[in-house]
Amino acid sequence: ISCEVTICFLSVDMAQKPLQLPRIFIIHEHQEWVDPLMVELQRLDIPYENWLSFDSSLDLQSTPPEGIFYCKVSASAHSRGHGQVVNFMGPVVQWLEAHGRRVVNGGQTPHTEVSKARQGLLLAAAGISTPRTLIATSTAQILACARKLHEEAFIVKPNCGGKGLGVQLFKSISSLKHALADGAMYSADGIMIVQQYIPPAKEEIVRMEFIGGTFHYAVAVDTSEGFQLCPADACEIIEPGCPTTEQRPHKFRIREDFQEPMVPVIQQLLKAQRIDIAGIECVEDAEGHRYVYDINTNTNYNTSAESRAGVQPGLQRVAEFLKSELERCYPKSRGMAIHLSLIHISEPTRPVGIS
């Protein structure tokens, strides 16, 4: 028989608990993006715990609990006052992996999530077409980079932004000068991206979703209202400035006819970088050439688009993948929840060793 218990504590040495089940630990800083995943984990009767990654400290000599760890660090953490998480998550993942724990989106993934420059370098190294990109650390260098592009239109955006925050399209150097004079440029890490603008054949970009390292589906996203393209349901309802489905019912549309020869190459790249779950964004120009420009390792899904297309929901597939990884790493945990009273720790907690 399975029962659910809601527990909230600050610091508990779970390794000393008898009958402590290996479980899935969700490491994050934004509860609204995690709530729907917890629903799916409960549906599958998977033991999990909800770890907050901000306002915390880590004892590097402590031992992590048994389980697998899903790292959901987000480049947009700074927009919620959690910018410290970006640098905190790297050592946390390193600590977990030093103790042999399986981290979903582990290795250097936290660093990849928060750097568009790093993403571009990884894509280019894999032979994937990307827009020409320059990086700058001052207003003078932003202008110099824009001139060096020799493009009629170009994009300027933060290296660490998230959700499309701060992405601006310029059609002249003079308009860029005015924006810089107004102080309208900000990046959490002080680095700005100056990038070739690829005019889309249609007013949309395509986001390829990969779960467990394999292609799940592609979703077309209408860009006619701007670049803030967060697909999460919570984004649509709550996040300021994020377009809603009430305004544009079909802003997100599953591309059932989507075919991309580069999918196997992208899958190889994700495997090499130990990125298990990601949304990869690309744009197609008038000649049919596709350019990949973004790797989102804290990907979210639009349930309205999924429902209309009749595809398996992304979060359901993520939950199934996490379950399979838990059972692979801990074969004896298979089915144990039925006999040991499954505990869902849904309220935010701090991990052992973190206070």
XYZ file of C-alpha atoms in Angstrom:
355
model
C 0.000 0.000 0.000
C 1.352 3.406 -0.906
C 0.861 6.472 1.233
C 2.018 10.056 0.840
C 3.601 12.054 3.652
C 4.549 15.710 3.348
C 7.679 16.464 5.378
C 9.615 19.709 5.776
C 13.009 19.788 7.504
C 16.197 21.808 7.248
C 19.022 19.305 7.710
C 18.701 15.574 8.315
C 21.360 12.890 7.944
C 19.249 10.563 5.836
C 22.065 8.051 5.508
C 21.497 7.084 9.153
C 17.787 6.374 8.672
C 16.739 2.708 8.645
C 14.817 1.539 5.569
C 15.729 4.756 3.751
C 14.775 4.125 0.140
C 17.023 5.365 -2.664
C 15.006 8.077 -4.336
C 15.004 10.798 -6.953
C 16.258 14.163 -5.724
C 15.121 17.167 -7.752
C 17.622 20.015 -7.329
C 16.165 23.353 -8.400
C 15.394 26.962 -7.418
C 11.930 27.530 -8.936
C 9.085 25.525 -7.396
C 6.440 26.302 -10.018
C 8.464 24.556 -12.722
C 8.905 21.462 -10.531
C 5.339 20.969 -9.249
C 4.061 19.325 -12.488
C 6.994 16.895 -12.477
C 6.230 15.890 -8.893
C 2.673 15.059 -9.966
C 4.050 12.677 -12.609
C 6.469 11.074 -10.138
C 3.618 10.499 -7.693
C 1.523 8.987 -10.464
C 4.259 6.416 -11.066
C 4.755 5.831 -7.308
C 8.380 6.927 -7.449
C 10.038 8.041 -4.194
C 11.405 11.552 -4.570
C 12.577 14.537 -2.594
C 12.391 18.210 -3.462
C 15.736 19.998 -2.916
C 16.026 23.779 -3.030
C 19.412 25.053 -4.197
C 19.369 28.661 -2.993
C 19.944 30.042 0.525
C 22.068 26.963 1.267
C 25.545 25.850 2.252
C 27.377 22.598 1.565
C 29.645 20.523 3.815
C 32.086 19.121 1.274
C 33.111 16.330 3.692
C 29.539 15.027 4.059
C 28.143 12.024 2.183
C 25.101 12.392 -0.092
C 22.101 10.117 0.423
C 21.525 7.178 -1.887
C 19.552 8.015 -5.008
C 19.764 9.768 -8.353
C 19.817 13.533 -8.672
C 18.084 15.613 -11.341
C 19.856 18.958 -11.727
C 17.480 21.682 -12.930
C 19.673 24.760 -12.679
C 18.252 27.580 -14.804
C 19.981 30.452 -16.578
C 17.048 32.670 -15.567
C 17.642 32.088 -11.820
C 18.985 35.633 -11.499
C 15.601 37.022 -12.593
C 14.081 35.462 -9.448
C 16.814 36.755 -7.144
C 18.643 33.403 -7.147
C 21.687 34.283 -9.219
C 24.020 32.638 -6.698
C 22.639 29.229 -7.689
C 24.419 29.422 -11.055
C 27.847 29.136 -9.414
C 26.671 27.000 -6.492
C 25.382 24.118 -8.594
C 28.751 23.284 -10.177
C 30.366 22.248 -6.857
C 27.158 20.478 -5.776
C 27.199 18.290 -8.901
C 30.931 17.673 -8.499
C 30.356 16.633 -4.843
C 27.597 14.225 -5.831
C 29.578 12.637 -8.647
C 32.698 12.322 -6.462
C 30.595 10.005 -4.293
C 29.458 7.986 -7.286
C 25.927 9.354 -7.436
C 24.103 9.420 -10.775
C 23.324 13.013 -11.730
C 20.842 13.549 -14.549
C 22.228 16.531 -16.485
C 25.492 16.147 -14.630
C 29.126 16.854 -15.458
C 29.527 20.331 -16.950
C 25.801 20.708 -17.723
C 25.245 23.481 -15.121
C 27.950 25.530 -16.832
C 26.494 24.821 -20.269
C 23.006 25.917 -19.176
C 24.179 29.362 -18.101
C 26.501 30.226 -21.010
C 25.275 30.770 -24.566
C 28.902 31.197 -25.624
C 29.754 27.722 -24.333
C 26.660 26.321 -26.054
C 27.714 27.838 -29.365
C 31.231 26.435 -29.083
C 29.914 22.937 -28.326
C 27.508 23.069 -31.272
C 30.167 24.301 -33.679
C 32.666 21.670 -32.500
C 30.068 18.992 -33.299
C 29.732 20.316 -36.865
C 26.287 21.811 -36.292
C 25.475 25.049 -38.156
C 25.185 28.044 -35.831
C 24.794 31.803 -36.408
C 28.050 33.753 -36.372
C 28.611 34.820 -32.778
C 30.871 37.278 -30.962
C 31.111 38.018 -27.239
C 31.883 41.310 -25.493
C 32.304 42.687 -21.982
C 31.831 46.430 -22.511
C 29.596 48.807 -24.455
C 32.500 49.808 -26.687
C 33.203 46.175 -27.545
C 29.506 45.438 -28.143
C 29.526 48.189 -30.762
C 32.794 46.928 -32.237
C 31.419 43.400 -32.509
C 28.226 44.621 -34.184
C 30.272 46.529 -36.778
C 32.473 43.471 -37.344
C 29.440 41.339 -38.211
C 28.644 43.502 -41.263
C 24.989 42.447 -40.999
C 21.925 44.593 -41.699
C 20.227 43.055 -38.659
C 21.768 41.405 -35.611
C 20.857 40.083 -32.180
C 22.321 41.305 -28.887
C 21.560 39.188 -25.832
C 22.996 38.206 -22.436
C 25.370 35.283 -22.259
C 23.432 34.250 -19.148
C 19.805 35.223 -19.616
C 17.141 32.515 -19.760
C 13.515 32.616 -21.012
C 14.556 35.005 -23.787
C 15.221 37.761 -21.258
C 17.207 40.664 -22.692
C 17.234 39.378 -26.284
C 17.035 42.363 -28.661
C 16.944 42.614 -32.436
C 18.713 45.615 -33.956
C 18.513 46.757 -37.564
C 21.165 49.457 -37.392
C 24.264 50.441 -35.435
C 22.601 53.735 -34.471
C 19.698 51.939 -32.757
C 22.223 49.854 -30.834
C 24.017 53.026 -29.738
C 20.758 54.433 -28.357
C 20.041 51.215 -26.449
C 23.518 51.196 -24.962
C 23.205 54.863 -23.985
C 19.947 54.057 -22.203
C 21.641 51.271 -20.231
C 19.304 48.668 -21.712
C 21.871 45.855 -21.695
C 22.352 43.444 -18.802
C 23.859 40.002 -18.386
C 24.152 38.212 -15.053
C 27.774 37.300 -15.813
C 28.747 40.581 -17.519
C 29.159 38.982 -20.952
C 27.016 39.988 -23.922
C 26.437 38.020 -27.112
C 26.406 39.793 -30.478
C 24.994 37.391 -33.045
C 24.053 37.161 -36.690
C 20.277 37.397 -37.113
C 18.796 34.583 -39.170
C 15.452 35.810 -40.617
C 13.084 32.849 -40.218
C 11.197 31.588 -43.247
C 8.147 31.735 -40.995
C 7.690 33.751 -37.814
C 8.707 30.794 -35.690
C 11.604 28.845 -34.260
C 11.680 25.099 -33.652
C 12.560 23.533 -30.344
C 13.674 19.898 -30.418
C 13.049 18.095 -27.136
C 15.425 15.326 -26.056
C 14.656 13.090 -23.061
C 17.021 10.379 -21.913
C 19.343 11.567 -24.671
C 16.895 10.641 -27.443
C 14.625 12.795 -29.594
C 11.073 13.079 -28.223
C 9.349 15.655 -30.433
C 9.753 19.077 -32.028
C 7.614 22.076 -31.184
C 7.237 25.189 -33.338
C 7.100 28.436 -31.355
C 5.552 31.627 -32.776
C 8.056 34.494 -32.443
C 5.825 37.278 -33.775
C 5.439 38.724 -30.257
C 9.112 38.662 -29.338
C 11.802 36.384 -27.992
C 10.449 35.425 -24.560
C 9.429 31.907 -25.510
C 9.113 30.061 -22.192
C 6.872 27.022 -22.893
C 6.061 26.120 -19.270
C 2.417 26.330 -18.189
C 3.498 28.310 -15.122
C 5.226 30.775 -17.458
C 2.053 31.282 -19.429
C -0.025 32.055 -16.384
C 2.342 33.783 -13.987
C 5.645 34.905 -15.428
C 5.607 38.638 -16.272
C 6.254 39.403 -19.896
C 5.872 35.793 -21.064
C 3.240 35.410 -23.808
C 0.172 33.404 -22.783
C -1.857 30.838 -24.628
C -4.937 32.917 -23.884
C -3.486 35.654 -26.079
C -2.268 33.251 -28.781
C -3.894 29.813 -28.410
C -1.481 28.197 -30.840
C 1.773 29.909 -29.960
C 3.216 26.429 -29.384
C 2.542 23.734 -31.986
C 3.958 20.210 -32.128
C 5.647 19.621 -35.497
C 4.564 16.051 -36.251
C 6.115 16.304 -39.727
C 9.481 17.507 -38.426
C 12.579 15.829 -39.853
C 16.119 16.910 -39.029
C 19.168 15.017 -40.329
C 21.234 16.541 -37.511
C 19.235 14.781 -34.766
C 21.752 11.878 -34.484
C 24.611 14.381 -34.287
C 22.811 16.341 -31.570
C 22.179 13.126 -29.651
C 25.896 12.311 -29.814
C 26.727 15.807 -28.570
C 24.315 15.479 -25.641
C 25.745 12.081 -24.721
C 29.322 13.395 -24.832
C 28.347 16.317 -22.597
C 26.302 14.123 -20.213
C 23.166 16.121 -20.966
C 20.199 13.777 -20.536
C 17.279 16.200 -20.885
C 17.336 19.299 -23.095
C 15.480 21.507 -25.520
C 17.562 22.466 -28.577
C 16.383 25.565 -30.467
C 16.930 26.201 -34.158
C 15.719 28.567 -36.854
C 15.171 27.854 -40.548
C 15.946 30.533 -43.141
C 14.214 31.157 -46.483
C 16.568 28.714 -48.252
C 15.682 25.902 -45.854
C 18.974 25.988 -43.935
C 18.646 25.374 -40.209
C 20.838 27.031 -37.596
C 20.985 25.789 -34.006
C 21.610 28.528 -31.468
C 20.484 27.415 -27.991
C 20.798 24.435 -25.626
C 18.215 24.549 -22.832
C 19.062 21.986 -20.159
C 16.287 23.225 -17.858
C 13.659 22.553 -20.494
C 9.906 22.840 -19.907
C 6.923 21.619 -21.911
C 3.670 23.138 -23.137
C 0.834 20.795 -22.176
C -1.720 22.531 -24.428
C 0.372 21.836 -27.532
C 0.983 18.256 -26.400
C -2.727 17.672 -25.813
C -3.716 19.047 -29.224
C -1.178 16.809 -30.967
C -1.939 13.733 -28.884
C 1.739 13.077 -28.108
C 3.112 11.674 -24.875
C 3.602 14.614 -22.473
C 7.221 15.551 -22.004
C 7.019 15.506 -18.204
C 5.475 12.040 -18.263
C 8.399 10.818 -20.360
C 10.863 12.570 -18.018
C 9.296 10.826 -15.006
C 9.530 7.469 -16.762
C 13.179 8.117 -17.607
C 13.997 9.087 -14.009
C 12.271 5.931 -12.788
C 14.254 3.760 -15.194
C 17.512 5.381 -14.075
C 16.649 4.863 -10.396
C 15.906 1.177 -11.042
C 19.062 0.799 -13.141
C 21.266 2.296 -10.428
C 19.427 0.568 -7.588
C 17.987 -2.704 -8.946
C 16.780 -3.790 -5.500
C 14.597 -0.671 -5.259
C 12.284 -1.970 -8.004
C 8.847 -2.435 -6.461
C 10.043 -1.814 -2.890
C 7.784 1.226 -2.496
C 4.732 -1.066 -2.538
C 5.948 -2.804 0.631
C 7.696 -0.002 2.512
C 5.190 2.875 2.328
C 6.384 5.337 -0.252
C 7.271 8.786 1.071
C 6.885 11.803 -1.181
C 8.762 14.744 0.330
C 7.077 17.501 -1.636
C 7.843 20.504 0.535
C 11.175 22.188 -0.233
C 14.051 20.863 1.902
C 17.781 21.303 2.116
C 19.930 18.217 1.445
C 22.094 16.398 3.947
C 25.306 18.382 4.300
C 23.480 21.534 3.183
C 22.211 23.901 5.855
